[in-house]
mmCIF file of C-alpha atoms and ligand atoms in Angstrom:
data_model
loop_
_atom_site.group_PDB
_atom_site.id
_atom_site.type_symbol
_atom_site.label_atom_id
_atom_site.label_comp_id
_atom_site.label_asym_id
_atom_site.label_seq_id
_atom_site.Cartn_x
_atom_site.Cartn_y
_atom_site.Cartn_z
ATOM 1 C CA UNK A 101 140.876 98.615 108.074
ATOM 2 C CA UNK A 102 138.668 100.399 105.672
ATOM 3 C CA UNK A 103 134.862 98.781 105.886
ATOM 4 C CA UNK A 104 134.197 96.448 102.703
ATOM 5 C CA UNK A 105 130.870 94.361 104.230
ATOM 6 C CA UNK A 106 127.978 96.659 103.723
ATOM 7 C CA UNK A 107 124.686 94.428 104.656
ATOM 8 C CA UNK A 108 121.739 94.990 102.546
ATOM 9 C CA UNK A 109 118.418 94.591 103.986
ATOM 10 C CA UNK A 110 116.485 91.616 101.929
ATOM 11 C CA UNK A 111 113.413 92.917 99.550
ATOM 12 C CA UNK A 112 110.091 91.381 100.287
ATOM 13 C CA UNK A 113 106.473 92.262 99.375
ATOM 14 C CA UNK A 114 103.872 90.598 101.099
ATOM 15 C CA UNK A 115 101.495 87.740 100.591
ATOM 16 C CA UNK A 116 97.877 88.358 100.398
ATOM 17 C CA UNK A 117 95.847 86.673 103.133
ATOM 18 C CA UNK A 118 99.067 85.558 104.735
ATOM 19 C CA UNK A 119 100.850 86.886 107.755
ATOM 20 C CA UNK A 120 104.072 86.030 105.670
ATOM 21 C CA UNK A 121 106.423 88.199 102.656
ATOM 22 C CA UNK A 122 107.788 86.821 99.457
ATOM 23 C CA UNK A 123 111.396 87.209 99.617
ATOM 24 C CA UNK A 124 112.703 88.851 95.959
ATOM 25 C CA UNK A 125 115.978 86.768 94.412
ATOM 26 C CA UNK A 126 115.991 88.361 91.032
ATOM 27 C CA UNK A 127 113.541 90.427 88.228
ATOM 28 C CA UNK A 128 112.951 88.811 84.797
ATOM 29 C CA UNK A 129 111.281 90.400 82.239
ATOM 30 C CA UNK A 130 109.474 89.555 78.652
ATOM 31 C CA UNK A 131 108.913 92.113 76.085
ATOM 32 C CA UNK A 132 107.026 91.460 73.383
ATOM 33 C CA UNK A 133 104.289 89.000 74.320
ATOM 34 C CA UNK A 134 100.892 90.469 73.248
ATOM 35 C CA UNK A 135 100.708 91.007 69.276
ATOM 36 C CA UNK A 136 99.001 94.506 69.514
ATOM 37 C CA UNK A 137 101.388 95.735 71.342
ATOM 38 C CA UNK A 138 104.578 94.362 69.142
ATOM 39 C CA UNK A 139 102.391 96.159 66.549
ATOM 40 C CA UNK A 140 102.463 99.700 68.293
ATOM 41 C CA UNK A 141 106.071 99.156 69.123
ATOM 42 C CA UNK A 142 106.442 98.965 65.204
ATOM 43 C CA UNK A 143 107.227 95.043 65.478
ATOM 44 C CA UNK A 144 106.259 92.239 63.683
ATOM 45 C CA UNK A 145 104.742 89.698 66.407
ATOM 46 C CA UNK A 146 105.084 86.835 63.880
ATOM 47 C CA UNK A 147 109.016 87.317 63.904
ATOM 48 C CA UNK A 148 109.597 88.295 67.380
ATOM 49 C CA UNK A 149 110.386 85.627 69.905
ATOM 50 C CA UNK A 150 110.235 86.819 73.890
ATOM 51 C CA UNK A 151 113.275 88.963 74.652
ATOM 52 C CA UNK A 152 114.663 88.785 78.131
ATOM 53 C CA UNK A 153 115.512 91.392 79.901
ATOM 54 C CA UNK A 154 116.361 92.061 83.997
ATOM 55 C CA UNK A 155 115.801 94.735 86.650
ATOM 56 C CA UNK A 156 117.566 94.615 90.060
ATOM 57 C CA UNK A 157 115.826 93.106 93.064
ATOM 58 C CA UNK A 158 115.747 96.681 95.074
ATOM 59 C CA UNK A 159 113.891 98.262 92.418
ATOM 60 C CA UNK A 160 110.829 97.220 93.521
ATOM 61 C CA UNK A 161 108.009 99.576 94.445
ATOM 62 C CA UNK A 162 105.143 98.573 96.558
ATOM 63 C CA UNK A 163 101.503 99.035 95.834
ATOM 64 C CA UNK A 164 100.516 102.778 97.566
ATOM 65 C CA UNK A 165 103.908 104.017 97.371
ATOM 66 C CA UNK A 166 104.514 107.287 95.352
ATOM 67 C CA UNK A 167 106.706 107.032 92.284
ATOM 68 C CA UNK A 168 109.746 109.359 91.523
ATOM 69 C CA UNK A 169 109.934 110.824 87.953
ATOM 70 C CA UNK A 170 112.807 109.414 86.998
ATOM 71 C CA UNK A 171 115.653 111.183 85.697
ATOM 72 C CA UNK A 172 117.044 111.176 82.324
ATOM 73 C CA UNK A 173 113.629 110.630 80.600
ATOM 74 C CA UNK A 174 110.591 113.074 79.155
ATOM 75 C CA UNK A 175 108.779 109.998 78.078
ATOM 76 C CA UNK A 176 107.787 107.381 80.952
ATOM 77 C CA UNK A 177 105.590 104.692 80.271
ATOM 78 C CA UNK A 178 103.746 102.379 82.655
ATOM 79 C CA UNK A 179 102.928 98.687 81.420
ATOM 80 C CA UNK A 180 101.066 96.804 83.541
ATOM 81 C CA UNK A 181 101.964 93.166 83.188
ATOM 82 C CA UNK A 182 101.182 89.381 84.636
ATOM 83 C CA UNK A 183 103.776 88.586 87.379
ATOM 84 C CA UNK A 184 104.864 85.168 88.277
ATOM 85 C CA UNK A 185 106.416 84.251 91.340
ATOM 86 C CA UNK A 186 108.520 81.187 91.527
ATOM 87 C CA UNK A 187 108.515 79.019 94.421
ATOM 88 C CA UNK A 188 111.219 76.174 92.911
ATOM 89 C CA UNK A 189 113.949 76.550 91.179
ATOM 90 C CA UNK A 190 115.049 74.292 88.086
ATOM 91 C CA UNK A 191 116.936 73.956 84.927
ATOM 92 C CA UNK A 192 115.533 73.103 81.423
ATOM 93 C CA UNK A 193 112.217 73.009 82.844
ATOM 94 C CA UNK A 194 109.836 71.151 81.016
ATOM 95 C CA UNK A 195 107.091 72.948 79.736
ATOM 96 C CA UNK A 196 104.445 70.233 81.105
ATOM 97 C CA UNK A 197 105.762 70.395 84.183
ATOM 98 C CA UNK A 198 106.624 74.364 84.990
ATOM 99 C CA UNK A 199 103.686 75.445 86.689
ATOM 100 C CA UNK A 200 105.026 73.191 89.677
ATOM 101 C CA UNK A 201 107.449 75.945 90.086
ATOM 102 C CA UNK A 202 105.050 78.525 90.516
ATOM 103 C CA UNK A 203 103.994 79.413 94.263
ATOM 104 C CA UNK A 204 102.128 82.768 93.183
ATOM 105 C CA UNK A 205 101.241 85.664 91.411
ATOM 106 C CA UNK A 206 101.132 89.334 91.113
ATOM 107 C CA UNK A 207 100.017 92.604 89.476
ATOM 108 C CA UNK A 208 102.984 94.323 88.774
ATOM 109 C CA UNK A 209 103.807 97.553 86.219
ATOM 110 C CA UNK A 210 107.380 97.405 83.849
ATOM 111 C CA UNK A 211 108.120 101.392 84.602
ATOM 112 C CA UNK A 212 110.056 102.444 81.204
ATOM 113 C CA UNK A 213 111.572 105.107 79.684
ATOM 114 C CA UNK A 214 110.244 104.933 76.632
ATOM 115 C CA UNK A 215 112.821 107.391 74.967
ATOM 116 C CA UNK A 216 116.145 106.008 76.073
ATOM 117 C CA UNK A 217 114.440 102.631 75.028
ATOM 118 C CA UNK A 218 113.436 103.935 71.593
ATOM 119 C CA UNK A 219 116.927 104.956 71.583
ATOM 120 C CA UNK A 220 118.892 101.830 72.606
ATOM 121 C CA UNK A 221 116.647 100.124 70.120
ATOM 122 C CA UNK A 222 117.929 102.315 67.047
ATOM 123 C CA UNK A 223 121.858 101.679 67.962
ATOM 124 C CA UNK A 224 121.617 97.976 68.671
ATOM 125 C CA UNK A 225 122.484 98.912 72.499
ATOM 126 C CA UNK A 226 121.553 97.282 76.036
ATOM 127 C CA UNK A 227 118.184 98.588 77.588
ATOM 128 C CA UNK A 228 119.303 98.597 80.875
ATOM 129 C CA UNK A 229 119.097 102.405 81.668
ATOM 130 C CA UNK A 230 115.338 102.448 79.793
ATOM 131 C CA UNK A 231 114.377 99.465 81.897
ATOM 132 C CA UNK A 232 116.248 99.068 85.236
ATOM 133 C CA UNK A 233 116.280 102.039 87.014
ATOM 134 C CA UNK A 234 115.388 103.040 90.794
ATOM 135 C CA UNK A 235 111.481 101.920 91.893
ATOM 136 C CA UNK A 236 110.850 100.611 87.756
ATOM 137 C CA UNK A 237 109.435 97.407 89.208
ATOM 138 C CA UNK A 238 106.135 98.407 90.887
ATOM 139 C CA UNK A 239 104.617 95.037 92.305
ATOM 140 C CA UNK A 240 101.266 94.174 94.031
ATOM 141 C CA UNK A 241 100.653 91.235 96.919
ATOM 142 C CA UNK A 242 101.740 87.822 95.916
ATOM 143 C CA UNK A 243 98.582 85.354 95.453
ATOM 144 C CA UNK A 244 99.322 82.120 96.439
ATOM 145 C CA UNK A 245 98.665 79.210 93.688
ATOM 146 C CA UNK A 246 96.898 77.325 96.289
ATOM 147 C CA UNK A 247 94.272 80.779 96.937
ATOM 148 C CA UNK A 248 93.895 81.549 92.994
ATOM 149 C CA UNK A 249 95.045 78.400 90.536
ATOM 150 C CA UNK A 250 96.958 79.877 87.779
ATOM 151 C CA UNK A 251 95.284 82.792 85.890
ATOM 152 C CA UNK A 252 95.578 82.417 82.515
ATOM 153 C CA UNK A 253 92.517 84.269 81.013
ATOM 154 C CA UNK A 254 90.818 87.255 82.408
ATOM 155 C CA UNK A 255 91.244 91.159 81.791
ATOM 156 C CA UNK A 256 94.409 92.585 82.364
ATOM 157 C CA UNK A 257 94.059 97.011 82.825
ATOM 158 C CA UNK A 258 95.746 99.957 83.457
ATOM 159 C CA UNK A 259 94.187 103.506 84.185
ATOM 160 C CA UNK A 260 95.711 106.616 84.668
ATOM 161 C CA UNK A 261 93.470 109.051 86.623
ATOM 162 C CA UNK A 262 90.546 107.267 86.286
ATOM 163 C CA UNK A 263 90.502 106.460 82.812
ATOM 164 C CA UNK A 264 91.504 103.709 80.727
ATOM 165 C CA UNK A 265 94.792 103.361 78.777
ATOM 166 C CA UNK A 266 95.606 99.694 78.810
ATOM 167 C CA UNK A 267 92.829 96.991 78.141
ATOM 168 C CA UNK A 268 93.819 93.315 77.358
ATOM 169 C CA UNK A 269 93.325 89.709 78.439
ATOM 170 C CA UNK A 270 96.022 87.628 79.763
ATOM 171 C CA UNK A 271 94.806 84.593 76.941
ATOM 172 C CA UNK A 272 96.091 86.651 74.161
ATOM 173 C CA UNK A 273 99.645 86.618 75.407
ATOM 174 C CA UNK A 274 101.643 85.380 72.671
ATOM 175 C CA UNK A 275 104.256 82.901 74.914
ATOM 176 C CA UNK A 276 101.802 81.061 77.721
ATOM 177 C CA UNK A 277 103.663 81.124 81.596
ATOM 178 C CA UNK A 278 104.505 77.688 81.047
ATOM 179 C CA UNK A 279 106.671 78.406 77.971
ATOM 180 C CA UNK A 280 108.035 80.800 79.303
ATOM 181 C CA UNK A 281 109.594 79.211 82.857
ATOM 182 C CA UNK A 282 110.897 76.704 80.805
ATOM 183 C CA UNK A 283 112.372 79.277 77.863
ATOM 184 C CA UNK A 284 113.971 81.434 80.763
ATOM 185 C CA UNK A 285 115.465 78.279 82.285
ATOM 186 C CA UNK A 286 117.322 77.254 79.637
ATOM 187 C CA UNK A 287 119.053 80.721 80.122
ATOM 188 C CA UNK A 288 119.623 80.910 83.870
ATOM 189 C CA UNK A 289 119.265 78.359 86.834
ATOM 190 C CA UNK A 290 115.514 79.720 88.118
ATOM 191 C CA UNK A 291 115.715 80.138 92.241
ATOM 192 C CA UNK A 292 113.138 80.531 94.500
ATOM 193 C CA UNK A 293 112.565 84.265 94.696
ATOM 194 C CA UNK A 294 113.039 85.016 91.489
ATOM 195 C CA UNK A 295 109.846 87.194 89.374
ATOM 196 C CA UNK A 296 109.326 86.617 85.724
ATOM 197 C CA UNK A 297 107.000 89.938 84.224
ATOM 198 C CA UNK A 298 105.148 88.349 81.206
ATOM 199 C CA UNK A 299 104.760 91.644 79.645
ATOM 200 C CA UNK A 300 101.943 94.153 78.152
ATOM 201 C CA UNK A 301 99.478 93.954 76.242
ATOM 202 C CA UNK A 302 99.037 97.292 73.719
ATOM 203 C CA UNK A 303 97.948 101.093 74.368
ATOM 204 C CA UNK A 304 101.162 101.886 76.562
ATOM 205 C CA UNK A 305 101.551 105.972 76.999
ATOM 206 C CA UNK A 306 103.181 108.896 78.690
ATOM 207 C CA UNK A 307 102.517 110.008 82.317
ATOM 208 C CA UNK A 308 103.776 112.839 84.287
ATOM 209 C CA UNK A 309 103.549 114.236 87.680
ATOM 210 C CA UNK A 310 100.115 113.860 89.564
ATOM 211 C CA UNK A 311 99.106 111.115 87.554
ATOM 212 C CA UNK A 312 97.774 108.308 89.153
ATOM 213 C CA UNK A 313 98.300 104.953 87.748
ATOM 214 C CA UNK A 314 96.371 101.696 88.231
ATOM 215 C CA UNK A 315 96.831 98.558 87.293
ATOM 216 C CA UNK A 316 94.079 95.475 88.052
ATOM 217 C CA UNK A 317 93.963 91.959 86.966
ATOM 218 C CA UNK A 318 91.176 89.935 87.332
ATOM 219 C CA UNK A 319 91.814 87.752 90.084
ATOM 220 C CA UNK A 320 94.624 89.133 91.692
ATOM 221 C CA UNK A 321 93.474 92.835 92.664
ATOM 222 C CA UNK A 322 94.740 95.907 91.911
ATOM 223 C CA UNK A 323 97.989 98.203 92.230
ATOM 224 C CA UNK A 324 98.164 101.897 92.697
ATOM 225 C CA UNK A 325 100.986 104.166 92.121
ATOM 226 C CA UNK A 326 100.844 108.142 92.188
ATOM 227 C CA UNK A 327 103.509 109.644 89.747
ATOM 228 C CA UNK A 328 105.194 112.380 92.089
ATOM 229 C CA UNK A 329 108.179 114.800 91.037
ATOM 230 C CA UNK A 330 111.583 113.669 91.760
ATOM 231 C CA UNK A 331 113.453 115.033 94.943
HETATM 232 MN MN1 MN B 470 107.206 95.307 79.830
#
C-alpha cells in the first residue's frame, strides 16, 4: 500500500518570559491599514477598507534565522507590522468585546514580492505567490496580554543595516485590533492559534542579499532577519 499519512511537525514560536511556545493554526493578514502607506501604494486610504489576505502556517521564520531570497522576484520588500495572537476563538465577534480573544502579541515582518504583487494588482489576480511564499512570515516572541496589556500606541520601525526605512506609530493604524478581530470573524471562525498581521505603516523598500533587516516595536522588542542568497 502506497504511504498517504505524511505527519507534519506542528509550528510554534516561543513565548517571551515563558518556558512555553505558541502553537500557529493559521496566518491572517491586513493590507492597507496606515494612510501613508495606502498613499505610496498609489491608494486612496479614504476608499480602501482592510483587505484580507493569508499565508500558510509553515511559512514562518523565527527571529535570528537567515532569510532566503526568494525566487521569482527582483523586488522584495520587508513590512514590519503589529501581530496579534489569538488565544479564543469566536464568530461575529463583537468589537467591545474582541480583545478577550487576544492572549498576545508579536513583532512580525509581511515578506513581499513587491513585483508579482504590483503585478497581480494590475490584472485583478490573487496575491498569493507575492504574499505566501516559503519563510514570508518572519515573527518575533509572543508577549503575553497579561506581561504587556494591549499596545495600541507606540513606535512601530524597521531598519535595514542600521538605518531607518520604516518609522510609524501603531495609533495611526487606520482599522484599531479590535475592529479588526471582529471584521475577520465575520469571514472565518477565529481558532486559537491563529495570527492576524495588522499591516505597515509607509516607507516600504527593496532589499537584497547581506542586508540586515530589523524590525522593533515599542513594547514588544525587536526582530532580526539577515537577507542571505537562495540555495
Ligand atoms: Mn503587509
Amino acid at each position: 500500500m502506497s504511504q498517504v499519512m505524511f505527519p507534519v511537525a506542528p509550528v510554534t514560536v516561543p513565548v517571551a518570559g515563558q518556558n512555553a511556545r505558541f502553537c500557529v493554526r493559521r496566518i491572517f493578514c491586513v493590507g492597507r491599514n496606515y494612510a501613508a502607506h495606502v498613499r505610496e501604494m498609489g491608494g486612496d486610504p479614504q476608499r480602501t477598507p482592510p483587505v484580507f489576505f493569508t499565508k500558510p502556517a509553515d511559512a514562518i521564520l523565527r527571529d535570528g534565522a537567515d532569510f532566503p531570497y526568494p525566487p521569482r522576484t527582483e523586488n522584495l520588500h520587508p513590512e514590519v507590522e503589529l501581530v496579534v495572537a489569538i488565544g479564543l476563538g469566536g464568530t461575529n465577534i463583537a468589537v467591545s468585546g474582541a480583545l478577550h480573544h487576544v492572549v498576545g502579541y508579536a513583532v512580525g515582518n509581511d515578506w513581499t514580492r513587491r513585483d508579482l504583487q504590483a503585478n497581480a494588482k494590475r490584472g485583478g489576480e490573487p496575491w498569493d505567490m507575492a504574499k505566501a511564499f516559503d519563510h514570508s512570515a518572519s515573527l518575533g516572541p509572543i508577549h503575553l496580554t497579561t506581561d504587556v496589556g494591549h499596545p495600541f500606541a507606540g513606535t512601530i520601525q524597521l531598519s535595514v543595516n542600521g538605518q531607518v526605512r520604516q518609522s510609524g506609530d501603531l495609533s495611526a493604524m487606520i482599522t484599531s485590533v479590535p475592529q479588526l478581530i471582529a471584521e475577520l470573524s465575520t469571514y472565518v471562525c477565529l481558532q486559537p492559534g491563529d495570527l492576524m498581521y495588522t499591516g505597515t505603516p509607509d516607507g516600504v523598500s527593496a532589499v537584497v542579499p547581506g542586508d540586515r533587516v530589523v524590525c522593533v516595536i515599542e513594547g514588544l522588542g525587536s526582530l532580526v532577519n539577515t537577507v542571505v542568497e537562495h540555495l
